[in-house]
mmCIF file of N, CA and C in Angstrom:
data_model
loop_
_atom_site.group_PDB
_atom_site.id
_atom_site.type_symbol
_atom_site.label_atom_id
_atom_site.label_comp_id
_atom_site.label_asym_id
_atom_site.label_seq_id
_atom_site.Cartn_x
_atom_site.Cartn_y
_atom_site.Cartn_z
ATOM 1 N N MET A 1 0.827 -1.198 0.000
ATOM 2 C CA MET A 1 0.000 0.000 0.000
ATOM 3 C C MET A 1 0.864 1.253 0.000
ATOM 4 N N ILE A 2 1.943 1.236 0.732
ATOM 5 C CA ILE A 2 2.809 2.413 0.801
ATOM 6 C C ILE A 2 3.497 2.655 -0.540
ATOM 7 N N ALA A 3 3.946 1.597 -1.186
ATOM 8 C CA ALA A 3 4.617 1.743 -2.482
ATOM 9 C C ALA A 3 3.684 2.349 -3.520
ATOM 10 N N LEU A 4 2.421 1.985 -3.501
ATOM 11 C CA LEU A 4 1.461 2.555 -4.441
ATOM 12 C C LEU A 4 1.253 4.028 -4.176
ATOM 13 N N THR A 5 1.232 4.430 -2.920
ATOM 14 C CA THR A 5 1.050 5.830 -2.567
ATOM 15 C C THR A 5 2.243 6.661 -3.028
ATOM 16 N N VAL A 6 3.451 6.168 -2.823
ATOM 17 C CA VAL A 6 4.646 6.888 -3.251
ATOM 18 C C VAL A 6 4.669 7.032 -4.763
ATOM 19 N N THR A 7 4.338 5.979 -5.485
ATOM 20 C CA THR A 7 4.323 6.031 -6.942
ATOM 21 C C THR A 7 3.265 7.013 -7.432
ATOM 22 N N ALA A 8 2.107 7.007 -6.828
ATOM 23 C CA ALA A 8 1.044 7.923 -7.221
ATOM 24 C C ALA A 8 1.447 9.368 -6.951
ATOM 25 N N SER A 9 2.071 9.634 -5.802
ATOM 26 C CA SER A 9 2.466 11.002 -5.501
ATOM 27 C C SER A 9 3.603 11.451 -6.413
ATOM 28 N N ASP A 10 4.520 10.527 -6.769
ATOM 29 C CA ASP A 10 5.594 10.870 -7.700
ATOM 30 C C ASP A 10 5.047 11.228 -9.076
ATOM 31 N N SER A 11 4.074 10.467 -9.551
ATOM 32 C CA SER A 11 3.502 10.764 -10.857
ATOM 33 C C SER A 11 2.715 12.073 -10.825
ATOM 34 N N LEU A 12 2.086 12.385 -9.704
ATOM 35 C CA LEU A 12 1.364 13.646 -9.567
ATOM 36 C C LEU A 12 2.340 14.818 -9.573
ATOM 37 N N VAL A 13 3.462 14.668 -8.876
ATOM 38 C CA VAL A 13 4.488 15.718 -8.863
ATOM 39 C C VAL A 13 5.060 15.907 -10.262
ATOM 40 N N GLU A 14 5.346 14.810 -10.947
ATOM 41 C CA GLU A 14 5.875 14.872 -12.315
ATOM 42 C C GLU A 14 4.881 15.567 -13.252
ATOM 43 N N LYS A 15 3.599 15.267 -13.091
ATOM 44 C CA LYS A 15 2.570 15.888 -13.922
ATOM 45 C C LYS A 15 2.500 17.389 -13.669
ATOM 46 N N LYS A 16 2.569 17.801 -12.414
ATOM 47 C CA LYS A 16 2.530 19.228 -12.081
ATOM 48 C C LYS A 16 3.771 19.946 -12.604
ATOM 49 N N GLN A 17 4.926 19.271 -12.534
ATOM 50 C CA GLN A 17 6.158 19.859 -13.078
ATOM 51 C C GLN A 17 6.016 20.087 -14.575
ATOM 52 N N ASN A 18 5.524 19.093 -15.283
ATOM 53 C CA ASN A 18 5.381 19.210 -16.732
ATOM 54 C C ASN A 18 4.400 20.313 -17.111
ATOM 55 N N GLU A 19 3.309 20.445 -16.368
ATOM 56 C CA GLU A 19 2.349 21.513 -16.627
ATOM 57 C C GLU A 19 2.978 22.883 -16.390
ATOM 58 N N ALA A 20 3.763 23.012 -15.319
ATOM 59 C CA ALA A 20 4.417 24.283 -15.022
ATOM 60 C C ALA A 20 5.449 24.635 -16.086
ATOM 61 N N ILE A 21 6.181 23.648 -16.572
ATOM 62 C CA ILE A 21 7.183 23.895 -17.614
ATOM 63 C C ILE A 21 6.506 24.270 -18.923
ATOM 64 N N ASP A 22 5.424 23.588 -19.287
ATOM 65 C CA ASP A 22 4.684 23.945 -20.500
ATOM 66 C C ASP A 22 4.163 25.373 -20.410
ATOM 67 N N LYS A 23 3.660 25.751 -19.251
ATOM 68 C CA LYS A 23 3.166 27.108 -19.040
ATOM 69 C C LYS A 23 4.313 28.109 -19.152
ATOM 70 N N LEU A 24 5.465 27.767 -18.605
ATOM 71 C CA LEU A 24 6.637 28.636 -18.670
ATOM 72 C C LEU A 24 7.065 28.851 -20.119
ATOM 73 N N ILE A 25 7.079 27.790 -20.914
ATOM 74 C CA ILE A 25 7.476 27.896 -22.323
ATOM 75 C C ILE A 25 6.491 28.755 -23.105
ATOM 76 N N GLU A 26 5.206 28.587 -22.862
ATOM 77 C CA GLU A 26 4.192 29.363 -23.574
ATOM 78 C C GLU A 26 4.261 30.844 -23.232
ATOM 79 N N GLU A 27 4.516 31.168 -21.969
ATOM 80 C CA GLU A 27 4.450 32.553 -21.528
ATOM 81 C C GLU A 27 5.717 33.348 -21.819
ATOM 82 N N VAL A 28 6.877 32.744 -21.694
ATOM 83 C CA VAL A 28 8.113 33.523 -21.798
ATOM 84 C C VAL A 28 8.951 33.186 -23.027
ATOM 85 N N SER A 29 8.462 32.342 -23.909
ATOM 86 C CA SER A 29 9.213 31.984 -25.102
ATOM 87 C C SER A 29 9.001 33.027 -26.189
ATOM 88 N N LYS A 30 10.088 33.433 -26.843
ATOM 89 C CA LYS A 30 10.027 34.373 -27.953
ATOM 90 C C LYS A 30 10.800 33.771 -29.114
ATOM 91 N N THR A 31 10.242 33.867 -30.323
ATOM 92 C CA THR A 31 10.866 33.291 -31.496
ATOM 93 C C THR A 31 11.149 34.380 -32.508
ATOM 94 N N ASP A 32 12.354 34.331 -33.095
ATOM 95 C CA ASP A 32 12.738 35.265 -34.134
ATOM 96 C C ASP A 32 13.547 34.491 -35.178
ATOM 97 N N GLY A 33 12.903 34.148 -36.286
ATOM 98 C CA GLY A 33 13.592 33.396 -37.332
ATOM 99 C C GLY A 33 13.945 31.995 -36.876
ATOM 100 N N ASN A 34 15.222 31.674 -36.875
ATOM 101 C CA ASN A 34 15.682 30.349 -36.483
ATOM 102 C C ASN A 34 16.134 30.287 -35.032
ATOM 103 N N TYR A 35 15.784 31.269 -34.243
ATOM 104 C CA TYR A 35 16.179 31.294 -32.842
ATOM 105 C C TYR A 35 14.958 31.520 -31.956
ATOM 106 N N SER A 36 14.951 30.837 -30.832
ATOM 107 C CA SER A 36 13.933 31.055 -29.806
ATOM 108 C C SER A 36 14.658 31.288 -28.495
ATOM 109 N N SER A 37 14.099 32.155 -27.678
ATOM 110 C CA SER A 37 14.689 32.387 -26.363
ATOM 111 C C SER A 37 13.634 32.167 -25.293
ATOM 112 N N ILE A 38 14.068 31.589 -24.206
ATOM 113 C CA ILE A 38 13.188 31.316 -23.075
ATOM 114 C C ILE A 38 13.833 31.933 -21.849
ATOM 115 N N SER A 39 13.124 32.828 -21.197
ATOM 116 C CA SER A 39 13.655 33.489 -20.018
ATOM 117 C C SER A 39 13.676 32.529 -18.834
ATOM 118 N N LEU A 40 14.820 32.436 -18.194
ATOM 119 C CA LEU A 40 14.970 31.583 -17.013
ATOM 120 C C LEU A 40 15.270 32.409 -15.768
ATOM 121 N N LYS A 41 15.059 33.704 -15.856
ATOM 122 C CA LYS A 41 15.451 34.611 -14.775
ATOM 123 C C LYS A 41 14.819 34.220 -13.441
ATOM 124 N N ASN A 42 13.531 34.017 -13.417
ATOM 125 C CA ASN A 42 12.826 33.709 -12.166
ATOM 126 C C ASN A 42 12.089 32.386 -12.269
ATOM 127 N N TRP A 43 12.711 31.391 -12.898
ATOM 128 C CA TRP A 43 11.982 30.147 -13.144
ATOM 129 C C TRP A 43 11.581 29.435 -11.871
ATOM 130 N N GLN A 44 12.375 29.534 -10.823
ATOM 131 C CA GLN A 44 12.000 28.850 -9.579
ATOM 132 C C GLN A 44 10.778 29.492 -8.950
ATOM 133 N N LYS A 45 10.689 30.811 -9.005
ATOM 134 C CA LYS A 45 9.523 31.501 -8.443
ATOM 135 C C LYS A 45 8.291 31.321 -9.330
ATOM 136 N N ASP A 46 8.508 31.393 -10.654
ATOM 137 C CA ASP A 46 7.382 31.298 -11.581
ATOM 138 C C ASP A 46 6.774 29.907 -11.623
ATOM 139 N N SER A 47 7.607 28.894 -11.540
ATOM 140 C CA SER A 47 7.099 27.525 -11.676
ATOM 141 C C SER A 47 6.905 26.824 -10.334
ATOM 142 N N PHE A 48 7.286 27.446 -9.244
ATOM 143 C CA PHE A 48 7.140 26.874 -7.904
ATOM 144 C C PHE A 48 7.864 25.536 -7.761
ATOM 145 N N MET A 49 9.011 25.399 -8.441
ATOM 146 C CA MET A 49 9.778 24.160 -8.376
ATOM 147 C C MET A 49 11.163 24.456 -7.817
ATOM 148 N N THR A 50 11.211 24.831 -6.579
ATOM 149 C CA THR A 50 12.488 25.193 -5.966
ATOM 150 C C THR A 50 13.365 23.980 -5.705
ATOM 151 N N PHE A 51 12.806 22.784 -5.714
ATOM 152 C CA PHE A 51 13.569 21.574 -5.408
ATOM 153 C C PHE A 51 14.321 21.032 -6.620
ATOM 154 N N LEU A 52 14.019 21.509 -7.816
ATOM 155 C CA LEU A 52 14.710 21.047 -9.020
ATOM 156 C C LEU A 52 16.030 21.795 -9.179
ATOM 157 N N SER A 53 17.062 21.084 -9.604
ATOM 158 C CA SER A 53 18.322 21.769 -9.882
ATOM 159 C C SER A 53 18.190 22.505 -11.217
ATOM 160 N N SER A 54 19.060 23.453 -11.449
ATOM 161 C CA SER A 54 19.022 24.233 -12.683
ATOM 162 C C SER A 54 19.262 23.353 -13.903
ATOM 163 N N GLU A 55 20.163 22.398 -13.787
ATOM 164 C CA GLU A 55 20.455 21.512 -14.911
ATOM 165 C C GLU A 55 19.248 20.646 -15.269
ATOM 166 N N ASP A 56 18.552 20.148 -14.254
ATOM 167 C CA ASP A 56 17.349 19.353 -14.505
ATOM 168 C C ASP A 56 16.258 20.205 -15.158
ATOM 169 N N MET A 57 16.144 21.443 -14.705
ATOM 170 C CA MET A 57 15.150 22.341 -15.276
ATOM 171 C C MET A 57 15.451 22.606 -16.748
ATOM 172 N N ILE A 58 16.714 22.827 -17.094
ATOM 173 C CA ILE A 58 17.076 23.086 -18.490
ATOM 174 C C ILE A 58 16.786 21.861 -19.352
ATOM 175 N N ARG A 59 17.097 20.682 -18.841
ATOM 176 C CA ARG A 59 16.774 19.452 -19.585
ATOM 177 C C ARG A 59 15.275 19.330 -19.828
ATOM 178 N N LYS A 60 14.495 19.617 -18.805
ATOM 179 C CA LYS A 60 13.039 19.516 -18.935
ATOM 180 C C LYS A 60 12.499 20.574 -19.902
ATOM 181 N N VAL A 61 13.065 21.782 -19.872
ATOM 182 C CA VAL A 61 12.613 22.842 -20.776
ATOM 183 C C VAL A 61 12.940 22.473 -22.222
ATOM 184 N N LEU A 62 14.147 21.968 -22.469
ATOM 185 C CA LEU A 62 14.514 21.554 -23.829
ATOM 186 C C LEU A 62 13.624 20.423 -24.326
ATOM 187 N N ASN A 63 13.347 19.468 -23.467
ATOM 188 C CA ASN A 63 12.470 18.355 -23.841
ATOM 189 C C ASN A 63 11.063 18.859 -24.147
ATOM 190 N N ALA A 64 10.551 19.752 -23.319
ATOM 191 C CA ALA A 64 9.208 20.292 -23.543
ATOM 192 C C ALA A 64 9.164 21.141 -24.808
ATOM 193 N N PHE A 65 10.248 21.876 -25.109
ATOM 194 C CA PHE A 65 10.300 22.677 -26.326
ATOM 195 C C PHE A 65 10.246 21.778 -27.557
ATOM 196 N N GLU A 66 11.023 20.697 -27.543
ATOM 197 C CA GLU A 66 11.017 19.774 -28.671
ATOM 198 C C GLU A 66 9.659 19.098 -28.829
ATOM 199 N N THR A 67 8.993 18.822 -27.742
ATOM 200 C CA THR A 67 7.672 18.203 -27.799
ATOM 201 C C THR A 67 6.635 19.195 -28.316
ATOM 202 N N ALA A 68 6.712 20.439 -27.873
ATOM 203 C CA ALA A 68 5.738 21.451 -28.271
ATOM 204 C C ALA A 68 5.925 21.873 -29.728
ATOM 205 N N HIS A 69 7.156 21.885 -30.202
ATOM 206 C CA HIS A 69 7.453 22.328 -31.566
ATOM 207 C C HIS A 69 8.025 21.156 -32.355
ATOM 208 N N ARG A 70 7.178 20.231 -32.697
ATOM 209 C CA ARG A 70 7.608 19.004 -33.371
ATOM 210 C C ARG A 70 8.131 19.255 -34.789
ATOM 211 N N LYS A 71 7.731 20.363 -35.399
ATOM 212 C CA LYS A 71 8.175 20.656 -36.757
ATOM 213 C C LYS A 71 9.532 21.356 -36.790
ATOM 214 N N LEU A 72 10.097 21.618 -35.615
ATOM 215 C CA LEU A 72 11.401 22.271 -35.542
ATOM 216 C C LEU A 72 12.461 21.286 -35.081
ATOM 217 N N LYS A 73 13.608 21.336 -35.710
ATOM 218 C CA LYS A 73 14.746 20.503 -35.340
ATOM 219 C C LYS A 73 15.723 21.384 -34.560
ATOM 220 N N VAL A 74 15.981 21.037 -33.311
ATOM 221 C CA VAL A 74 16.896 21.806 -32.474
ATOM 222 C C VAL A 74 18.325 21.488 -32.903
ATOM 223 N N LEU A 75 19.051 22.523 -33.310
ATOM 224 C CA LEU A 75 20.429 22.357 -33.751
ATOM 225 C C LEU A 75 21.420 22.559 -32.616
ATOM 226 N N ASP A 76 21.154 23.567 -31.791
ATOM 227 C CA ASP A 76 22.092 23.931 -30.737
ATOM 228 C C ASP A 76 21.356 24.792 -29.721
ATOM 229 N N TYR A 77 21.919 24.898 -28.536
ATOM 230 C CA TYR A 77 21.351 25.808 -27.549
ATOM 231 C C TYR A 77 22.478 26.453 -26.755
ATOM 232 N N LEU A 78 22.177 27.602 -26.197
ATOM 233 C CA LEU A 78 23.149 28.373 -25.432
ATOM 234 C C LEU A 78 22.472 28.844 -24.151
ATOM 235 N N ILE A 79 23.154 28.673 -23.044
ATOM 236 C CA ILE A 79 22.628 29.119 -21.762
ATOM 237 C C ILE A 79 23.381 30.384 -21.366
ATOM 238 N N VAL A 80 22.660 31.466 -21.177
ATOM 239 C CA VAL A 80 23.266 32.725 -20.766
ATOM 240 C C VAL A 80 23.043 32.876 -19.269
ATOM 241 N N TYR A 81 24.125 33.078 -18.532
ATOM 242 C CA TYR A 81 24.037 33.170 -17.082
ATOM 243 C C TYR A 81 24.952 34.272 -16.572
ATOM 244 N N SER A 82 24.731 34.650 -15.337
ATOM 245 C CA SER A 82 25.597 35.615 -14.664
ATOM 246 C C SER A 82 26.052 35.009 -13.342
ATOM 247 N N ASN A 83 27.189 35.450 -12.879
ATOM 248 C CA ASN A 83 27.714 34.971 -11.607
ATOM 249 C C ASN A 83 27.124 35.788 -10.470
ATOM 250 N N LYS A 84 26.710 35.107 -9.437
ATOM 251 C CA LYS A 84 26.188 35.788 -8.262
ATOM 252 C C LYS A 84 27.342 36.351 -7.449
ATOM 253 N N PRO A 85 27.137 37.471 -6.762
ATOM 254 C CA PRO A 85 28.216 38.055 -5.964
ATOM 255 C C PRO A 85 28.712 37.132 -4.843
ATOM 256 N N ASN A 86 27.827 36.338 -4.267
ATOM 257 C CA ASN A 86 28.224 35.448 -3.177
ATOM 258 C C ASN A 86 28.574 34.048 -3.656
ATOM 259 N N GLY A 87 28.731 33.891 -4.967
ATOM 260 C CA GLY A 87 29.078 32.590 -5.530
ATOM 261 C C GLY A 87 27.893 31.933 -6.182
ATOM 262 N N GLY A 88 28.158 31.073 -7.115
ATOM 263 C CA GLY A 88 27.091 30.385 -7.831
ATOM 264 C C GLY A 88 26.742 31.101 -9.116
ATOM 265 N N GLN A 89 25.779 30.539 -9.817
ATOM 266 C CA GLN A 89 25.356 31.095 -11.094
ATOM 267 C C GLN A 89 23.858 31.325 -11.093
ATOM 268 N N GLU A 90 23.452 32.347 -11.821
ATOM 269 C CA GLU A 90 22.040 32.641 -12.005
ATOM 270 C C GLU A 90 21.762 32.621 -13.501
ATOM 271 N N TYR A 91 20.883 31.726 -13.943
ATOM 272 C CA TYR A 91 20.584 31.607 -15.355
ATOM 273 C C TYR A 91 19.651 32.723 -15.792
ATOM 274 N N ASP A 92 20.013 33.386 -16.895
ATOM 275 C CA ASP A 92 19.199 34.482 -17.414
ATOM 276 C C ASP A 92 18.214 33.996 -18.470
ATOM 277 N N PHE A 93 18.732 33.363 -19.521
ATOM 278 C CA PHE A 93 17.827 32.813 -20.517
ATOM 279 C C PHE A 93 18.498 31.702 -21.306
ATOM 280 N N LEU A 94 17.660 30.979 -22.027
ATOM 281 C CA LEU A 94 18.083 29.861 -22.849
ATOM 282 C C LEU A 94 17.819 30.241 -24.296
ATOM 283 N N LEU A 95 18.849 30.211 -25.120
ATOM 284 C CA LEU A 95 18.742 30.550 -26.538
ATOM 285 C C LEU A 95 18.826 29.249 -27.332
ATOM 286 N N ILE A 96 17.792 28.968 -28.125
ATOM 287 C CA ILE A 96 17.710 27.713 -28.875
ATOM 288 C C ILE A 96 17.797 28.018 -30.361
ATOM 289 N N HIS A 97 18.753 27.402 -31.033
ATOM 290 C CA HIS A 97 18.902 27.527 -32.485
ATOM 291 C C HIS A 97 18.211 26.334 -33.123
ATOM 292 N N HIS A 98 17.278 26.601 -34.037
ATOM 293 C CA HIS A 98 16.501 25.530 -34.649
ATOM 294 C C HIS A 98 16.263 25.823 -36.115
ATOM 295 N N GLU A 99 15.815 24.803 -36.824
ATOM 296 C CA GLU A 99 15.419 24.954 -38.223
ATOM 297 C C GLU A 99 14.205 24.071 -38.463
ATOM 298 N N PRO A 100 13.411 24.414 -39.468
ATOM 299 C CA PRO A 100 12.251 23.562 -39.759
ATOM 300 C C PRO A 100 12.701 22.190 -40.231
ATOM 301 N N LYS A 101 11.996 21.176 -39.786
ATOM 302 C CA LYS A 101 12.281 19.819 -40.261
ATOM 303 C C LYS A 101 11.755 19.701 -41.690
ATOM 304 N N PRO A 102 12.509 19.043 -42.544
ATOM 305 C CA PRO A 102 11.998 18.858 -43.906
ATOM 306 C C PRO A 102 10.767 17.954 -43.891
ATOM 307 N N GLU A 103 9.800 18.330 -44.696
ATOM 308 C CA GLU A 103 8.582 17.528 -44.751
ATOM 309 C C GLU A 103 8.832 16.281 -45.580
ATOM 310 N N THR A 104 8.249 15.204 -45.166
ATOM 311 C CA THR A 104 8.402 13.937 -45.858
ATOM 312 C C THR A 104 7.163 13.688 -46.705
ATOM 313 N N TYR A 105 7.397 13.396 -47.949
ATOM 314 C CA TYR A 105 6.292 13.083 -48.845
ATOM 315 C C TYR A 105 6.444 11.635 -49.290
ATOM 316 N N TYR A 106 5.341 10.954 -49.316
ATOM 317 C CA TYR A 106 5.336 9.563 -49.758
ATOM 318 C C TYR A 106 4.630 9.483 -51.103
ATOM 319 N N ARG A 107 5.207 8.729 -51.971
ATOM 320 C CA ARG A 107 4.647 8.573 -53.302
ATOM 321 C C ARG A 107 4.264 7.113 -53.488
ATOM 322 N N LYS A 108 3.085 6.911 -54.000
ATOM 323 C CA LYS A 108 2.612 5.555 -54.233
ATOM 324 C C LYS A 108 3.052 5.131 -55.629
ATOM 325 N N VAL A 109 3.763 4.037 -55.679
ATOM 326 C CA VAL A 109 4.236 3.500 -56.953
ATOM 327 C C VAL A 109 3.384 2.290 -57.294
ATOM 328 N N GLU A 110 2.756 2.361 -58.421
ATOM 329 C CA GLU A 110 1.908 1.249 -58.831
ATOM 330 C C GLU A 110 2.697 0.369 -59.800
ATOM 331 N N ARG A 111 2.659 -0.894 -59.539
ATOM 332 C CA ARG A 111 3.339 -1.864 -60.403
ATOM 333 C C ARG A 111 2.321 -2.501 -61.324
ATOM 334 N N PRO A 112 2.737 -2.795 -62.529
ATOM 335 C CA PRO A 112 1.773 -3.437 -63.446
ATOM 336 C C PRO A 112 1.419 -4.842 -62.964
ATOM 337 N N ALA A 113 0.205 -5.199 -63.183
ATOM 338 C CA ALA A 113 -0.272 -6.535 -62.757
ATOM 339 C C ALA A 113 0.385 -7.613 -63.595
ATOM 340 N N LYS A 114 0.658 -8.737 -62.979
ATOM 341 C CA LYS A 114 1.258 -9.871 -63.714
ATOM 342 C C LYS A 114 0.177 -10.565 -64.536
ATOM 343 N N GLU A 115 0.554 -10.992 -65.676
ATOM 344 C CA GLU A 115 -0.406 -11.664 -66.554
ATOM 345 C C GLU A 115 -0.405 -13.152 -66.397
#
């Protein structure tokens, strides 16, 4: 019974995290040509996920971006950060370089019937 409760609460936490990240991408994402930027300035306050490390948050944001924009192929990304006066880093924004995925067309080839 305890194992089921832990699994259920973990999946609920994961679901809330994903919803918060999707909301973050929709609200603070800006696209200009082949580049998109996502502000990470106050991501812990905005998403209420203070327990996630910055690296985990960036992985989740990149994954959610690729899921939300399936027609875009992510080529590269850049994390812009500043150093805190008392040590550590504060992430400012995430810059994603992407291009449209080529569309795939299928052609039906008809073969002549055998006699």
